Amino acid sequence: MANVGRPPKFSSPEQLEQAVNDYFSDDTNYPFTITGVALWLGFVDRQSLYDYQERDEYSCIIKDLRTRVENGYERRLFENNPTGAIFALKNMGCKDKTETELTGKDGGPLQITGITVT
């Protein structure tokens, strides 16, 4: 069966890696974003970028660029107004939740006895 669809934008992992490094070394791209790097690489949306991550030979490069963008958002958490960074991190899969675990005596199961409601 013949190949169907557009040819890949990058013919080799090295070509993609160089383009990614160029994006992060160009200060005019700061702050770095997922959509920013997707556009820089010539994609029409971020999903196209994620599709490259599914290809074994490109996977580590895309994971690295996503981690670099996420690191930028995490650093912004320490600034005066981190709301935008929090929003972006949640969209990248981070969770904002509290977990409470209840146990009984010595870590055993919680037992409820003698409840009286008046």
Short mmCIF file of N, CA and C in Angstrom, two decimals:
data_model
loop_
_atom_site.label_atom_id
_atom_site.label_comp_id
_atom_site.label_asym_id
_atom_site.label_seq_id
_atom_site.Cartn_x
_atom_site.Cartn_y
_atom_site.Cartn_z
N MET A 1 0.85 -1.18 0.00
CA MET A 1 0.00 0.00 0.00
C MET A 1 0.89 1.24 0.00
N ALA A 2 0.56 2.21 -0.77
CA ALA A 2 1.34 3.45 -0.89
C ALA A 2 1.14 4.31 0.34
N ASN A 3 2.16 5.13 0.65
CA ASN A 3 2.05 6.08 1.74
C ASN A 3 1.00 7.13 1.40
N VAL A 4 0.19 7.47 2.37
CA VAL A 4 -0.88 8.44 2.17
C VAL A 4 -0.65 9.61 3.10
N GLY A 5 -1.01 10.80 2.66
CA GLY A 5 -0.88 11.98 3.51
C GLY A 5 0.32 12.81 3.14
N ARG A 6 0.50 13.85 3.91
CA ARG A 6 1.61 14.77 3.68
C ARG A 6 2.92 14.13 4.07
N PRO A 7 3.98 14.53 3.39
CA PRO A 7 5.29 14.07 3.83
C PRO A 7 5.65 14.75 5.16
N PRO A 8 6.45 14.11 5.98
CA PRO A 8 6.81 14.72 7.27
C PRO A 8 7.58 16.03 7.06
N LYS A 9 7.36 16.96 7.99
CA LYS A 9 8.07 18.24 7.93
C LYS A 9 9.57 18.06 8.16
N PHE A 10 9.91 17.07 8.96
CA PHE A 10 11.32 16.83 9.30
C PHE A 10 11.72 15.45 8.84
N SER A 11 12.76 15.39 8.02
CA SER A 11 13.17 14.12 7.44
C SER A 11 14.07 13.31 8.37
N SER A 12 14.53 13.95 9.46
CA SER A 12 15.38 13.22 10.40
C SER A 12 15.22 13.80 11.80
N PRO A 13 15.49 12.99 12.82
CA PRO A 13 15.44 13.51 14.19
C PRO A 13 16.43 14.66 14.40
N GLU A 14 17.57 14.58 13.76
CA GLU A 14 18.58 15.63 13.91
C GLU A 14 18.07 16.97 13.37
N GLN A 15 17.34 16.91 12.27
CA GLN A 15 16.77 18.14 11.70
C GLN A 15 15.75 18.76 12.66
N LEU A 16 14.90 17.94 13.25
CA LEU A 16 13.92 18.43 14.23
C LEU A 16 14.62 18.98 15.47
N GLU A 17 15.60 18.25 15.96
CA GLU A 17 16.32 18.68 17.16
C GLU A 17 16.99 20.03 16.96
N GLN A 18 17.57 20.25 15.78
CA GLN A 18 18.21 21.53 15.50
C GLN A 18 17.19 22.66 15.47
N ALA A 19 16.03 22.40 14.87
CA ALA A 19 14.97 23.42 14.81
C ALA A 19 14.46 23.75 16.21
N VAL A 20 14.32 22.73 17.06
CA VAL A 20 13.88 22.95 18.45
C VAL A 20 14.91 23.78 19.20
N ASN A 21 16.18 23.44 19.05
CA ASN A 21 17.24 24.20 19.73
C ASN A 21 17.29 25.64 19.23
N ASP A 22 17.03 25.84 17.94
CA ASP A 22 16.98 27.20 17.40
C ASP A 22 15.86 28.00 18.06
N TYR A 23 14.69 27.36 18.26
CA TYR A 23 13.56 28.03 18.91
C TYR A 23 13.96 28.51 20.31
N PHE A 24 14.56 27.62 21.10
CA PHE A 24 14.89 27.97 22.48
C PHE A 24 16.08 28.93 22.58
N SER A 25 16.89 29.02 21.54
CA SER A 25 18.04 29.94 21.61
C SER A 25 17.68 31.33 21.09
N ASP A 26 16.50 31.49 20.48
CA ASP A 26 16.05 32.79 19.99
C ASP A 26 15.27 33.51 21.08
N ASP A 27 15.88 34.53 21.69
CA ASP A 27 15.26 35.24 22.82
C ASP A 27 13.95 35.91 22.46
N THR A 28 13.69 36.17 21.19
CA THR A 28 12.43 36.82 20.82
C THR A 28 11.25 35.86 21.00
N ASN A 29 11.51 34.58 21.20
CA ASN A 29 10.44 33.60 21.42
C ASN A 29 10.03 33.49 22.88
N TYR A 30 10.76 34.17 23.79
CA TYR A 30 10.46 34.07 25.22
C TYR A 30 9.22 34.90 25.54
N PRO A 31 8.30 34.45 26.36
CA PRO A 31 8.30 33.17 27.06
C PRO A 31 7.96 32.02 26.10
N PHE A 32 8.62 30.91 26.33
CA PHE A 32 8.46 29.75 25.48
C PHE A 32 7.14 29.05 25.76
N THR A 33 6.44 28.69 24.70
CA THR A 33 5.14 28.04 24.84
C THR A 33 5.05 26.87 23.87
N ILE A 34 4.13 25.96 24.15
CA ILE A 34 3.92 24.82 23.26
C ILE A 34 3.43 25.29 21.89
N THR A 35 2.45 26.18 21.87
CA THR A 35 1.97 26.66 20.57
C THR A 35 3.04 27.48 19.85
N GLY A 36 3.85 28.19 20.62
CA GLY A 36 4.94 28.96 20.02
C GLY A 36 5.93 28.06 19.30
N VAL A 37 6.33 26.99 19.95
CA VAL A 37 7.29 26.08 19.31
C VAL A 37 6.62 25.33 18.15
N ALA A 38 5.33 25.01 18.27
CA ALA A 38 4.63 24.34 17.17
C ALA A 38 4.63 25.24 15.93
N LEU A 39 4.31 26.51 16.12
CA LEU A 39 4.31 27.45 14.99
C LEU A 39 5.72 27.63 14.42
N TRP A 40 6.71 27.74 15.29
CA TRP A 40 8.11 27.89 14.87
C TRP A 40 8.53 26.72 13.98
N LEU A 41 8.05 25.52 14.33
CA LEU A 41 8.42 24.33 13.58
C LEU A 41 7.61 24.16 12.30
N GLY A 42 6.62 25.04 12.09
CA GLY A 42 5.85 24.99 10.87
C GLY A 42 4.57 24.18 10.94
N PHE A 43 4.16 23.82 12.14
CA PHE A 43 2.91 23.07 12.30
C PHE A 43 1.75 24.05 12.39
N VAL A 44 0.55 23.58 12.05
CA VAL A 44 -0.62 24.44 12.11
C VAL A 44 -1.31 24.37 13.48
N ASP A 45 -0.95 23.38 14.29
CA ASP A 45 -1.53 23.26 15.63
C ASP A 45 -0.61 22.43 16.51
N ARG A 46 -0.90 22.44 17.79
CA ARG A 46 -0.03 21.69 18.71
C ARG A 46 -0.23 20.19 18.59
N GLN A 47 -1.40 19.75 18.11
CA GLN A 47 -1.63 18.32 17.94
C GLN A 47 -0.63 17.72 16.95
N SER A 48 -0.29 18.47 15.93
CA SER A 48 0.71 17.99 14.97
C SER A 48 2.05 17.73 15.67
N LEU A 49 2.37 18.60 16.61
CA LEU A 49 3.58 18.43 17.41
C LEU A 49 3.49 17.15 18.23
N TYR A 50 2.34 16.94 18.89
CA TYR A 50 2.15 15.74 19.69
C TYR A 50 2.17 14.48 18.84
N ASP A 51 1.71 14.58 17.59
CA ASP A 51 1.75 13.42 16.70
C ASP A 51 3.19 12.97 16.46
N TYR A 52 4.11 13.93 16.38
CA TYR A 52 5.51 13.57 16.21
C TYR A 52 6.02 12.79 17.42
N GLN A 53 5.50 13.09 18.59
CA GLN A 53 5.93 12.39 19.81
C GLN A 53 5.61 10.90 19.73
N GLU A 54 4.60 10.53 18.96
CA GLU A 54 4.22 9.12 18.81
C GLU A 54 5.20 8.34 17.95
N ARG A 55 6.04 9.03 17.22
CA ARG A 55 7.05 8.37 16.37
C ARG A 55 8.30 8.14 17.22
N ASP A 56 8.71 6.90 17.33
CA ASP A 56 9.82 6.54 18.21
C ASP A 56 11.06 7.40 18.01
N GLU A 57 11.41 7.68 16.76
CA GLU A 57 12.66 8.40 16.49
C GLU A 57 12.59 9.88 16.89
N TYR A 58 11.38 10.41 17.08
CA TYR A 58 11.21 11.82 17.45
C TYR A 58 10.72 12.00 18.89
N SER A 59 10.34 10.93 19.53
CA SER A 59 9.68 10.99 20.84
C SER A 59 10.49 11.75 21.89
N CYS A 60 11.74 11.41 22.05
CA CYS A 60 12.56 12.06 23.09
C CYS A 60 12.74 13.55 22.83
N ILE A 61 12.83 13.93 21.57
CA ILE A 61 13.00 15.34 21.23
C ILE A 61 11.76 16.13 21.64
N ILE A 62 10.57 15.60 21.35
CA ILE A 62 9.33 16.29 21.70
C ILE A 62 9.15 16.30 23.22
N LYS A 63 9.46 15.20 23.89
CA LYS A 63 9.36 15.17 25.35
C LYS A 63 10.29 16.20 25.97
N ASP A 64 11.49 16.33 25.41
CA ASP A 64 12.44 17.32 25.92
C ASP A 64 11.91 18.73 25.75
N LEU A 65 11.38 19.05 24.58
CA LEU A 65 10.89 20.42 24.38
C LEU A 65 9.69 20.70 25.27
N ARG A 66 8.83 19.72 25.49
CA ARG A 66 7.68 19.92 26.38
C ARG A 66 8.16 20.15 27.82
N THR A 67 9.18 19.43 28.24
CA THR A 67 9.73 19.61 29.58
C THR A 67 10.37 20.99 29.73
N ARG A 68 11.03 21.46 28.69
CA ARG A 68 11.65 22.78 28.74
C ARG A 68 10.59 23.88 28.87
N VAL A 69 9.47 23.73 28.14
CA VAL A 69 8.38 24.70 28.25
C VAL A 69 7.76 24.63 29.64
N GLU A 70 7.53 23.41 30.13
CA GLU A 70 6.94 23.23 31.46
C GLU A 70 7.83 23.82 32.54
N ASN A 71 9.13 23.66 32.40
CA ASN A 71 10.07 24.23 33.36
C ASN A 71 9.94 25.75 33.44
N GLY A 72 9.72 26.37 32.30
CA GLY A 72 9.52 27.83 32.28
C GLY A 72 8.28 28.23 33.07
N TYR A 73 7.20 27.45 32.91
CA TYR A 73 5.98 27.74 33.67
C TYR A 73 6.21 27.51 35.16
N GLU A 74 6.90 26.45 35.52
CA GLU A 74 7.17 26.19 36.94
C GLU A 74 7.97 27.32 37.56
N ARG A 75 8.92 27.87 36.86
CA ARG A 75 9.72 28.98 37.38
C ARG A 75 8.86 30.21 37.63
N ARG A 76 7.82 30.38 36.80
CA ARG A 76 6.94 31.53 36.97
C ARG A 76 6.04 31.40 38.19
N LEU A 77 5.95 30.22 38.78
CA LEU A 77 5.14 30.03 39.98
C LEU A 77 5.67 30.85 41.15
N PHE A 78 6.93 31.24 41.10
CA PHE A 78 7.55 31.98 42.19
C PHE A 78 7.48 33.48 41.99
N GLU A 79 6.83 33.92 40.92
CA GLU A 79 6.67 35.35 40.66
C GLU A 79 5.42 35.86 41.36
N ASN A 80 5.19 37.17 41.29
CA ASN A 80 4.06 37.79 42.00
C ASN A 80 2.70 37.33 41.51
N ASN A 81 2.54 37.07 40.21
CA ASN A 81 1.24 36.69 39.67
C ASN A 81 1.38 35.43 38.82
N PRO A 82 1.35 34.25 39.45
CA PRO A 82 1.57 33.00 38.71
C PRO A 82 0.31 32.39 38.09
N THR A 83 -0.80 33.13 38.06
CA THR A 83 -2.07 32.56 37.60
C THR A 83 -1.97 31.94 36.21
N GLY A 84 -1.38 32.65 35.27
CA GLY A 84 -1.24 32.12 33.91
C GLY A 84 -0.41 30.87 33.87
N ALA A 85 0.67 30.84 34.65
CA ALA A 85 1.53 29.65 34.69
C ALA A 85 0.78 28.46 35.28
N ILE A 86 -0.02 28.71 36.31
CA ILE A 86 -0.82 27.63 36.92
C ILE A 86 -1.79 27.07 35.89
N PHE A 87 -2.47 27.94 35.16
CA PHE A 87 -3.40 27.52 34.12
C PHE A 87 -2.69 26.65 33.08
N ALA A 88 -1.54 27.11 32.61
CA ALA A 88 -0.79 26.37 31.59
C ALA A 88 -0.35 25.01 32.12
N LEU A 89 0.14 24.96 33.35
CA LEU A 89 0.59 23.69 33.93
C LEU A 89 -0.57 22.71 34.07
N LYS A 90 -1.74 23.19 34.44
CA LYS A 90 -2.92 22.31 34.53
C LYS A 90 -3.26 21.75 33.16
N ASN A 91 -3.14 22.56 32.13
CA ASN A 91 -3.40 22.08 30.77
C ASN A 91 -2.34 21.09 30.31
N MET A 92 -1.19 21.11 30.94
CA MET A 92 -0.12 20.17 30.59
C MET A 92 -0.20 18.90 31.43
N GLY A 93 -1.24 18.80 32.28
CA GLY A 93 -1.44 17.56 33.02
C GLY A 93 -1.18 17.63 34.51
N CYS A 94 -0.68 18.75 35.01
CA CYS A 94 -0.46 18.88 36.45
C CYS A 94 -1.81 18.95 37.16
N LYS A 95 -1.85 18.46 38.38
CA LYS A 95 -3.09 18.43 39.15
C LYS A 95 -2.99 19.39 40.33
N ASP A 96 -4.11 19.97 40.67
CA ASP A 96 -4.21 20.85 41.82
C ASP A 96 -5.24 20.22 42.74
N LYS A 97 -4.78 19.34 43.61
CA LYS A 97 -5.73 18.63 44.46
C LYS A 97 -5.10 18.30 45.80
N THR A 98 -5.95 18.02 46.76
CA THR A 98 -5.53 17.60 48.08
C THR A 98 -6.07 16.20 48.31
N GLU A 99 -5.23 15.33 48.82
CA GLU A 99 -5.67 13.98 49.13
C GLU A 99 -5.60 13.78 50.64
N THR A 100 -6.65 13.19 51.20
CA THR A 100 -6.70 12.91 52.62
C THR A 100 -6.93 11.42 52.79
N GLU A 101 -6.07 10.78 53.57
CA GLU A 101 -6.23 9.35 53.82
C GLU A 101 -6.54 9.15 55.29
N LEU A 102 -7.62 8.47 55.56
CA LEU A 102 -8.02 8.20 56.94
C LEU A 102 -7.73 6.75 57.26
N THR A 103 -7.10 6.54 58.40
CA THR A 103 -6.83 5.18 58.86
C THR A 103 -7.19 5.08 60.33
N GLY A 104 -7.35 3.85 60.76
CA GLY A 104 -7.65 3.60 62.16
C GLY A 104 -6.37 3.50 62.97
N LYS A 105 -6.51 2.96 64.15
CA LYS A 105 -5.40 2.81 65.09
C LYS A 105 -4.26 2.01 64.45
N ASP A 106 -3.04 2.50 64.62
CA ASP A 106 -1.82 1.87 64.11
C ASP A 106 -1.86 1.65 62.59
N GLY A 107 -2.56 2.51 61.88
CA GLY A 107 -2.61 2.41 60.42
C GLY A 107 -3.59 1.38 59.90
N GLY A 108 -4.36 0.79 60.76
CA GLY A 108 -5.34 -0.21 60.35
C GLY A 108 -6.57 0.42 59.72
N PRO A 109 -7.54 -0.41 59.39
CA PRO A 109 -8.76 0.13 58.76
C PRO A 109 -9.53 1.02 59.73
N LEU A 110 -10.18 2.00 59.19
CA LEU A 110 -10.98 2.93 59.98
C LEU A 110 -12.27 2.21 60.41
N GLN A 111 -12.52 2.25 61.70
CA GLN A 111 -13.73 1.59 62.22
C GLN A 111 -14.59 2.66 62.88
N ILE A 112 -15.88 2.62 62.51
CA ILE A 112 -16.81 3.59 63.07
C ILE A 112 -17.77 2.81 63.95
N THR A 113 -17.83 3.21 65.21
CA THR A 113 -18.73 2.53 66.15
C THR A 113 -19.44 3.55 67.00
N GLY A 114 -20.64 3.19 67.42
CA GLY A 114 -21.38 3.98 68.41
C GLY A 114 -21.67 5.39 68.00
N ILE A 115 -22.14 5.63 66.77
CA ILE A 115 -22.50 6.98 66.35
C ILE A 115 -23.89 7.29 66.89
N THR A 116 -23.99 8.41 67.57
CA THR A 116 -25.26 8.85 68.11
C THR A 116 -25.57 10.23 67.54
N VAL A 117 -26.74 10.35 66.95
CA VAL A 117 -27.16 11.64 66.41
C VAL A 117 -28.27 12.15 67.29
N THR A 118 -28.15 13.36 67.77
CA THR A 118 -29.18 13.94 68.62
C THR A 118 -29.74 15.18 68.02
#
